[in-house]
mmCIF file with all atom_site columns, C-alpha atoms in Angstrom:
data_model
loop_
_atom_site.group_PDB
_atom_site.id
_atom_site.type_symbol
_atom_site.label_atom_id
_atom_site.label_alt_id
_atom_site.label_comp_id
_atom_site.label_asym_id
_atom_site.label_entity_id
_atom_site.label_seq_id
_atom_site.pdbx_PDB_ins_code
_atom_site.Cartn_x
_atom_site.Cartn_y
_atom_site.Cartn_z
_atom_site.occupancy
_atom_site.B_iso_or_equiv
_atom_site.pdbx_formal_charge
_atom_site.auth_seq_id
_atom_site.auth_comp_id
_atom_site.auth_asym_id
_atom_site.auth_atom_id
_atom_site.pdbx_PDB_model_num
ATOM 1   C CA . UNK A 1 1   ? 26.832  -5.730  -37.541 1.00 54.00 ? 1   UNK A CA 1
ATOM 2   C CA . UNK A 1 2   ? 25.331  -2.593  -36.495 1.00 57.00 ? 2   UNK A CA 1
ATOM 3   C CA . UNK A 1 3   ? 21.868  -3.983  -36.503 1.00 48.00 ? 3   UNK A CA 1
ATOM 4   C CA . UNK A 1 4   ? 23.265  -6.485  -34.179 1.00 46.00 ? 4   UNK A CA 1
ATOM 5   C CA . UNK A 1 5   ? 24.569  -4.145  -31.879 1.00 39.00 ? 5   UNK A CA 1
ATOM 6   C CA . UNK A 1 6   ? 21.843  -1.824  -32.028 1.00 36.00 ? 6   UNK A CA 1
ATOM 7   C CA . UNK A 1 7   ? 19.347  -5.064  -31.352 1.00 38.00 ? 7   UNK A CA 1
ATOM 8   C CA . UNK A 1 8   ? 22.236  -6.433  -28.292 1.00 43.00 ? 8   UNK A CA 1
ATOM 9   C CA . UNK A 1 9   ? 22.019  -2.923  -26.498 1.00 42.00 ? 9   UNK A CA 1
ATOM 10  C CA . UNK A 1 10  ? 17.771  -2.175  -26.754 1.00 38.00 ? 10  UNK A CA 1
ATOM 11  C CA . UNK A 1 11  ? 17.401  -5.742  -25.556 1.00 42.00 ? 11  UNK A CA 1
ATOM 12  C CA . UNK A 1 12  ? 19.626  -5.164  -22.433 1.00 42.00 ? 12  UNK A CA 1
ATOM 13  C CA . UNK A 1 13  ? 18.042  -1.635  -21.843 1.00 39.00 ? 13  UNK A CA 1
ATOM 14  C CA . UNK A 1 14  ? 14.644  -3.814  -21.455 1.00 40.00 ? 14  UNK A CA 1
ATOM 15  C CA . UNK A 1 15  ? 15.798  -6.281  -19.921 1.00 40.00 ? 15  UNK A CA 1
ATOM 16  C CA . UNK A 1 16  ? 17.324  -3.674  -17.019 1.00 40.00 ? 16  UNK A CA 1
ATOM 17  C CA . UNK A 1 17  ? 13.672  -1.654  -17.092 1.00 42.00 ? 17  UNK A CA 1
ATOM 18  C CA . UNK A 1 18  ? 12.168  -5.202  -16.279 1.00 40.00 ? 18  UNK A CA 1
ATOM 19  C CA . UNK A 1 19  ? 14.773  -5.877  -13.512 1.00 44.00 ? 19  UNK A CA 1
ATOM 20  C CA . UNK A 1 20  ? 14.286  -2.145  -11.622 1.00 51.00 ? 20  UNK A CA 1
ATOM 21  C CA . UNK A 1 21  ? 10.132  -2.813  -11.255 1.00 54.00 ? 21  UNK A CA 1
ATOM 22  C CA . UNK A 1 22  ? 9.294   -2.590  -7.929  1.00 67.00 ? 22  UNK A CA 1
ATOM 23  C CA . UNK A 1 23  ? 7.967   -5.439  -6.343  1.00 90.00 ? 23  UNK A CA 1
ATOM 24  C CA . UNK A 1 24  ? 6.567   -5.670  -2.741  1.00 96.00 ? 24  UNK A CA 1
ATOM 25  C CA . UNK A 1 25  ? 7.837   -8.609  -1.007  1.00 96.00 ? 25  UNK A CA 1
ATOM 26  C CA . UNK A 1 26  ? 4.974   -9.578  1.664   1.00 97.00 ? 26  UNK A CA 1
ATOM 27  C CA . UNK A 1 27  ? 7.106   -10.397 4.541   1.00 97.00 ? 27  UNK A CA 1
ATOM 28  C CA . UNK A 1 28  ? 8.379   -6.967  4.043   1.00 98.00 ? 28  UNK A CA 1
ATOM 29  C CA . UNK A 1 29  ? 4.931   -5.847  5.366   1.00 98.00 ? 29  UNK A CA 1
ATOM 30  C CA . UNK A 1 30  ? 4.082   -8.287  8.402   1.00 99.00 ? 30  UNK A CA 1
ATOM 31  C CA . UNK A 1 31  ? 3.616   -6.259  11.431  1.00 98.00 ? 31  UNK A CA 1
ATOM 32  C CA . UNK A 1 32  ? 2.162   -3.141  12.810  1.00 99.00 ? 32  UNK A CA 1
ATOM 33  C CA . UNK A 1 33  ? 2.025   0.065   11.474  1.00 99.00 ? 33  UNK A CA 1
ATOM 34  C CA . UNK A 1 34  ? 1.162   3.189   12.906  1.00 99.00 ? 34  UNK A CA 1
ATOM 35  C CA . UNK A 1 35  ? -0.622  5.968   10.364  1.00 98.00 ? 35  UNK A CA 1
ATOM 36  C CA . UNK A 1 36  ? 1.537   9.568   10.710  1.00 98.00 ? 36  UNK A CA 1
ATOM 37  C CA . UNK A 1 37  ? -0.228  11.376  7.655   1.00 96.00 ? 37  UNK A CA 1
ATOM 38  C CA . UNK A 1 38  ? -3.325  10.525  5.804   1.00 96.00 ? 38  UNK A CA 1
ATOM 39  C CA . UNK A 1 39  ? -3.932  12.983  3.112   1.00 93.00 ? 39  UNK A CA 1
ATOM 40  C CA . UNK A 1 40  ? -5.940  12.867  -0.349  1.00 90.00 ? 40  UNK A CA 1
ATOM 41  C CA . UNK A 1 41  ? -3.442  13.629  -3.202  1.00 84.00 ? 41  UNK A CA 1
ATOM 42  C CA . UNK A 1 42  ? -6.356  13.611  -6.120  1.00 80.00 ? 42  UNK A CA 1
ATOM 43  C CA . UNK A 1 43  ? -9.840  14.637  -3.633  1.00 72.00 ? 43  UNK A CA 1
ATOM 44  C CA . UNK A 1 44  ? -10.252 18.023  -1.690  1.00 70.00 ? 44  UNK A CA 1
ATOM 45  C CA . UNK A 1 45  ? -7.473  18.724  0.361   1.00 67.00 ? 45  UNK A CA 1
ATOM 46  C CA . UNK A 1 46  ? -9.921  20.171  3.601   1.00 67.00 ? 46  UNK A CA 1
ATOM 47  C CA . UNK A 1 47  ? -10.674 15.747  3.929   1.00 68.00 ? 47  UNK A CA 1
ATOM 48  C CA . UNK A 1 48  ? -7.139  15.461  5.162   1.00 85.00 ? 48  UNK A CA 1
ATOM 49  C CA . UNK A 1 49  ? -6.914  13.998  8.682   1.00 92.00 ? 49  UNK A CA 1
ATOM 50  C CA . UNK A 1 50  ? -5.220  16.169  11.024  1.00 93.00 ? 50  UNK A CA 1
ATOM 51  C CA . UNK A 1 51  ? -2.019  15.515  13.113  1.00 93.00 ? 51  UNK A CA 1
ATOM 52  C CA . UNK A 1 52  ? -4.021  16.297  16.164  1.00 96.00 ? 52  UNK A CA 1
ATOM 53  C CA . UNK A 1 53  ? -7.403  13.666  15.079  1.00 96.00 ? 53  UNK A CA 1
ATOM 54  C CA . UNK A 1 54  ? -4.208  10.763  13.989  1.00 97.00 ? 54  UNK A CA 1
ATOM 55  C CA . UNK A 1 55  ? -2.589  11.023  17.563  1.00 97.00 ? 55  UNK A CA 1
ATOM 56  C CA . UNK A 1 56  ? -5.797  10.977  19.299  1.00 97.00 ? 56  UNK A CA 1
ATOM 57  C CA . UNK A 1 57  ? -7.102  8.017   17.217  1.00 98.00 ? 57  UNK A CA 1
ATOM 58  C CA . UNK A 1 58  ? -3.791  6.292   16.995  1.00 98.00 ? 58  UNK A CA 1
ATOM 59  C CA . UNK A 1 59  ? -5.047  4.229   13.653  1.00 98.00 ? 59  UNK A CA 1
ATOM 60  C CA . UNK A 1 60  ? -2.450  1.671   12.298  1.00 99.00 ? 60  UNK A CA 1
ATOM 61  C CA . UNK A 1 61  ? -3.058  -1.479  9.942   1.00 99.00 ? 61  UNK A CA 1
ATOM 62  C CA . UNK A 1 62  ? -2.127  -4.691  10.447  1.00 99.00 ? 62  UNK A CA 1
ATOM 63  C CA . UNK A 1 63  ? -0.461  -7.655  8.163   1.00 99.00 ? 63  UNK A CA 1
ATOM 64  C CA . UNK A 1 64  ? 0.185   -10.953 9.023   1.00 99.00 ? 64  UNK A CA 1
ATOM 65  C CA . UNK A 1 65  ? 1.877   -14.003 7.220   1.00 98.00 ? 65  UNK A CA 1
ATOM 66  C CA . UNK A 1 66  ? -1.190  -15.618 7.352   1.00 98.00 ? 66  UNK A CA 1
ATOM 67  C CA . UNK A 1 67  ? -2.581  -13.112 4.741   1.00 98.00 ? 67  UNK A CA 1
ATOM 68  C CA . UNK A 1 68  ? -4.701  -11.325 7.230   1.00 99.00 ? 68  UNK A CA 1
ATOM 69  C CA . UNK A 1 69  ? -5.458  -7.581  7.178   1.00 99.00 ? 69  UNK A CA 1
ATOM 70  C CA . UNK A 1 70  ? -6.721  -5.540  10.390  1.00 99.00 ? 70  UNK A CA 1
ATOM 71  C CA . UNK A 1 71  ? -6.850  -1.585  10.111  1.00 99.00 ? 71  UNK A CA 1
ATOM 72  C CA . UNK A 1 72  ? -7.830  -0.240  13.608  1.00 99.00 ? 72  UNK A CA 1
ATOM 73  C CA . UNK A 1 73  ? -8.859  3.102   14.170  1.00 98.00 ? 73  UNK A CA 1
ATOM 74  C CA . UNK A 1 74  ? -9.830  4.871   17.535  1.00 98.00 ? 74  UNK A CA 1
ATOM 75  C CA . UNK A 1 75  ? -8.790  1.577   19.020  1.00 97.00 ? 75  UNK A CA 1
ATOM 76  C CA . UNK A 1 76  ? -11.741 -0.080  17.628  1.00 98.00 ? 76  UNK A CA 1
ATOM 77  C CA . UNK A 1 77  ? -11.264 -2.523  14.173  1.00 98.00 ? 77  UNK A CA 1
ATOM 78  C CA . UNK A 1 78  ? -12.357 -0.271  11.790  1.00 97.00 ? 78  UNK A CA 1
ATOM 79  C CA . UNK A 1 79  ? -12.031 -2.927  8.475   1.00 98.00 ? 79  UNK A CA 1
ATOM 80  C CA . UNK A 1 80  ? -10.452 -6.612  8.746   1.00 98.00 ? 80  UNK A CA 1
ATOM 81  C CA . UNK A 1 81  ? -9.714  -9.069  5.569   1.00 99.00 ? 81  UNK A CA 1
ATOM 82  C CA . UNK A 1 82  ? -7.178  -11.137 3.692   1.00 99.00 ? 82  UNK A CA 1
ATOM 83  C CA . UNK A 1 83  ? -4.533  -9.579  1.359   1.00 99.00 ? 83  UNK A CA 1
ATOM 84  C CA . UNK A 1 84  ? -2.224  -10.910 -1.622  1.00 98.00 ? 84  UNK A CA 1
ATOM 85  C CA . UNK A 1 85  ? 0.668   -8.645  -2.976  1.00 98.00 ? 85  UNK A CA 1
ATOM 86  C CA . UNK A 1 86  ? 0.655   -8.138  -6.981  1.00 97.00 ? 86  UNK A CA 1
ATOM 87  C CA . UNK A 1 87  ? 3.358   -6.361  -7.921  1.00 97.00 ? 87  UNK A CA 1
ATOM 88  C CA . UNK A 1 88  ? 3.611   -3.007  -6.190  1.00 97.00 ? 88  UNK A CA 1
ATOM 89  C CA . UNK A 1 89  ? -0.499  -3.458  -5.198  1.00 98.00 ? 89  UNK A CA 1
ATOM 90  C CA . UNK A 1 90  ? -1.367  -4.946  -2.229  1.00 98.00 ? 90  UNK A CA 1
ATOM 91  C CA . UNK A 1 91  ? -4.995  -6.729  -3.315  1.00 98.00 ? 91  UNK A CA 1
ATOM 92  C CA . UNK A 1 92  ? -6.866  -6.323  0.006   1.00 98.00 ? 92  UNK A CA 1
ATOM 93  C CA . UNK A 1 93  ? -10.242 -8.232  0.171   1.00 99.00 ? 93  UNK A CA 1
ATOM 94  C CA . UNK A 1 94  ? -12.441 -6.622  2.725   1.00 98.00 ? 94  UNK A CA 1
ATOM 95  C CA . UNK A 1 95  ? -14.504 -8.215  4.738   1.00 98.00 ? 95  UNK A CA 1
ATOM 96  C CA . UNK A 1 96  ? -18.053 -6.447  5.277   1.00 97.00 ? 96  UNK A CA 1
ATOM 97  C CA . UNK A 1 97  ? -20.929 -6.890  8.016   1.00 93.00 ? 97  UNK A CA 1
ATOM 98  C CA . UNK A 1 98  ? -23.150 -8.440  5.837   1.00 95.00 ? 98  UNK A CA 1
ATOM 99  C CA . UNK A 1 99  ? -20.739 -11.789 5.104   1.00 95.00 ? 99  UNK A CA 1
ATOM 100 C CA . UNK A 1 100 ? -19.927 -10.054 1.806   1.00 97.00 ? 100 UNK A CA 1
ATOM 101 C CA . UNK A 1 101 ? -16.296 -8.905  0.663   1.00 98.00 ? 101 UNK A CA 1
ATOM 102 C CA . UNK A 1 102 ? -15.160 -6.356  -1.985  1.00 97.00 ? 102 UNK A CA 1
ATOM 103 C CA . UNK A 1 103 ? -11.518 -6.365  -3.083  1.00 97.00 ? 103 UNK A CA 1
ATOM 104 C CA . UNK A 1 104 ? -9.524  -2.893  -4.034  1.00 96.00 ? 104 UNK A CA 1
ATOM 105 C CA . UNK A 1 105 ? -5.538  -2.415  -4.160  1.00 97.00 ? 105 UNK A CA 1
ATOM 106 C CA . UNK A 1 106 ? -3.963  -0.354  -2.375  1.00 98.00 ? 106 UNK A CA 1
ATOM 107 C CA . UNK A 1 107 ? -0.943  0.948   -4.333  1.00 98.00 ? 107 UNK A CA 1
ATOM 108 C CA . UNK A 1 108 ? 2.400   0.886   -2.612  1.00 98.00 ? 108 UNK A CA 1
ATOM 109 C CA . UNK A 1 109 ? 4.757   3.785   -3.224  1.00 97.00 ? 109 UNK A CA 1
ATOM 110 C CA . UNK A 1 110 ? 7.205   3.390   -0.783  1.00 98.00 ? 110 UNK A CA 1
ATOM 111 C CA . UNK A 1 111 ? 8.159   0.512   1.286   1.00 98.00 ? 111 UNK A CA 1
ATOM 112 C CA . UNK A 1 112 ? 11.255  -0.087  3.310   1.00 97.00 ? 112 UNK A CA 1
ATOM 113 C CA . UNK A 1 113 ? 11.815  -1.222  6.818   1.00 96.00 ? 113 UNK A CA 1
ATOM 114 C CA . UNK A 1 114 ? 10.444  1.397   8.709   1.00 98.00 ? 114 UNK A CA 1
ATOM 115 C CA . UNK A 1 115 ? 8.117   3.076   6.272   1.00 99.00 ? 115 UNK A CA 1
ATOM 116 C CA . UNK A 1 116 ? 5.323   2.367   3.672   1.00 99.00 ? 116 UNK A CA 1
ATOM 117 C CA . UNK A 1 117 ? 3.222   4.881   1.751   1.00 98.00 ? 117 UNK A CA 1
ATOM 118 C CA . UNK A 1 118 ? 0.175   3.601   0.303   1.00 98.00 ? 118 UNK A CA 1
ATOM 119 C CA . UNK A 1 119 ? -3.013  4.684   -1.216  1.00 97.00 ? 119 UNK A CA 1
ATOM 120 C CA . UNK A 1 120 ? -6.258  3.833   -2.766  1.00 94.00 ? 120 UNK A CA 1
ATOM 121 C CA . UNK A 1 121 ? -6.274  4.795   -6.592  1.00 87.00 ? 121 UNK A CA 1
ATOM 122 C CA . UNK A 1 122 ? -9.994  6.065   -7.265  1.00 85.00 ? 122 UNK A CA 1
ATOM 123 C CA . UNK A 1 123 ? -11.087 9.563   -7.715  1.00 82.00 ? 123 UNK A CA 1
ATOM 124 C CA . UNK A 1 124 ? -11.491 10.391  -4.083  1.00 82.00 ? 124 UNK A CA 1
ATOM 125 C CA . UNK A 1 125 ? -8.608  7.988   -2.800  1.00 89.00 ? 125 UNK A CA 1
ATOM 126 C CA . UNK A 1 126 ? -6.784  8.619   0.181   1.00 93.00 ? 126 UNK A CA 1
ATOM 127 C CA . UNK A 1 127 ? -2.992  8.445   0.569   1.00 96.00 ? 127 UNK A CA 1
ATOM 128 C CA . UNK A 1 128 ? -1.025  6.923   3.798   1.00 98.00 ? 128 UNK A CA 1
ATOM 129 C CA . UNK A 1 129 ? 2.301   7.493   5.447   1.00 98.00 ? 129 UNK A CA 1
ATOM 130 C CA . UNK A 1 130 ? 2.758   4.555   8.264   1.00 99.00 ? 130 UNK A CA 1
ATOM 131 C CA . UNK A 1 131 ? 5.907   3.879   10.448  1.00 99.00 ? 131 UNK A CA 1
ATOM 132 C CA . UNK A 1 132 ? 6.625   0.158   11.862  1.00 98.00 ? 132 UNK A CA 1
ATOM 133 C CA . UNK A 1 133 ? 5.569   0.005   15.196  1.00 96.00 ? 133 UNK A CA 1
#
């Protein structure tokens, strides 16, 4: 009997661990988003982008529900691609000027209605606090 309860309660512990993952749901990211703080959590701190440099460049990135990707920076399109949302990743496949694409997730942190924090996981990544325009 024990073993049975012991078994019953472990198996619902999982089974609520499973249920708490969070998972991006892409229409939760369709729109605009306008960059407030770009910093590098794991890199050298002097590479973060200044208050001043963000509201002079005004960069933001893009999502669509067609799956497309647009980060603009200085008003100019600074990289443009498709995305698919694994998980708490957004899979972003980047387009590059010579017809060939790389893909790299961003990880999402934070994501509600009016703010997402993502960043790029590699040694020199770079972490990003948007608000919805």
């Amino acid at each position: 009997m024990i073993k049975k309860t012991l078994l019953f309660f472990c198996g619902g512990l999982l089974l609520l661990a499973t249920a708490c993952k969070h998972s991006i749901k892409p229409e939760a990211l369709y729109g605009n988003w306008k960059y407030i703080k770009v910093d590098k959590p794991r890199g050298d701190a002097a590479d973060t982008v200044s208050a001043m440099d963000l509201e002079e460049q005004k960069p933001e990135i893009s999502f669509s529900a067609e799956k497309q990707l647009v980060i603009q920076w200085g008003g100019k399109v600074l990289s443009h691609g498709t995305f698919v949302v694994a998980g708490d990743n957004i899979n972003y496949t980047e387009q590059l000027p010579d017809g060939k694409t790389r893909t790299f997730p961003f990880w999402v942190s934070k994501l509600d209605d009016k703010n997402i924090v993502f960043e790029t996981l590699d040694k020199d990544g770079s972490r990003v606090t948007a608000v919805k325009k």
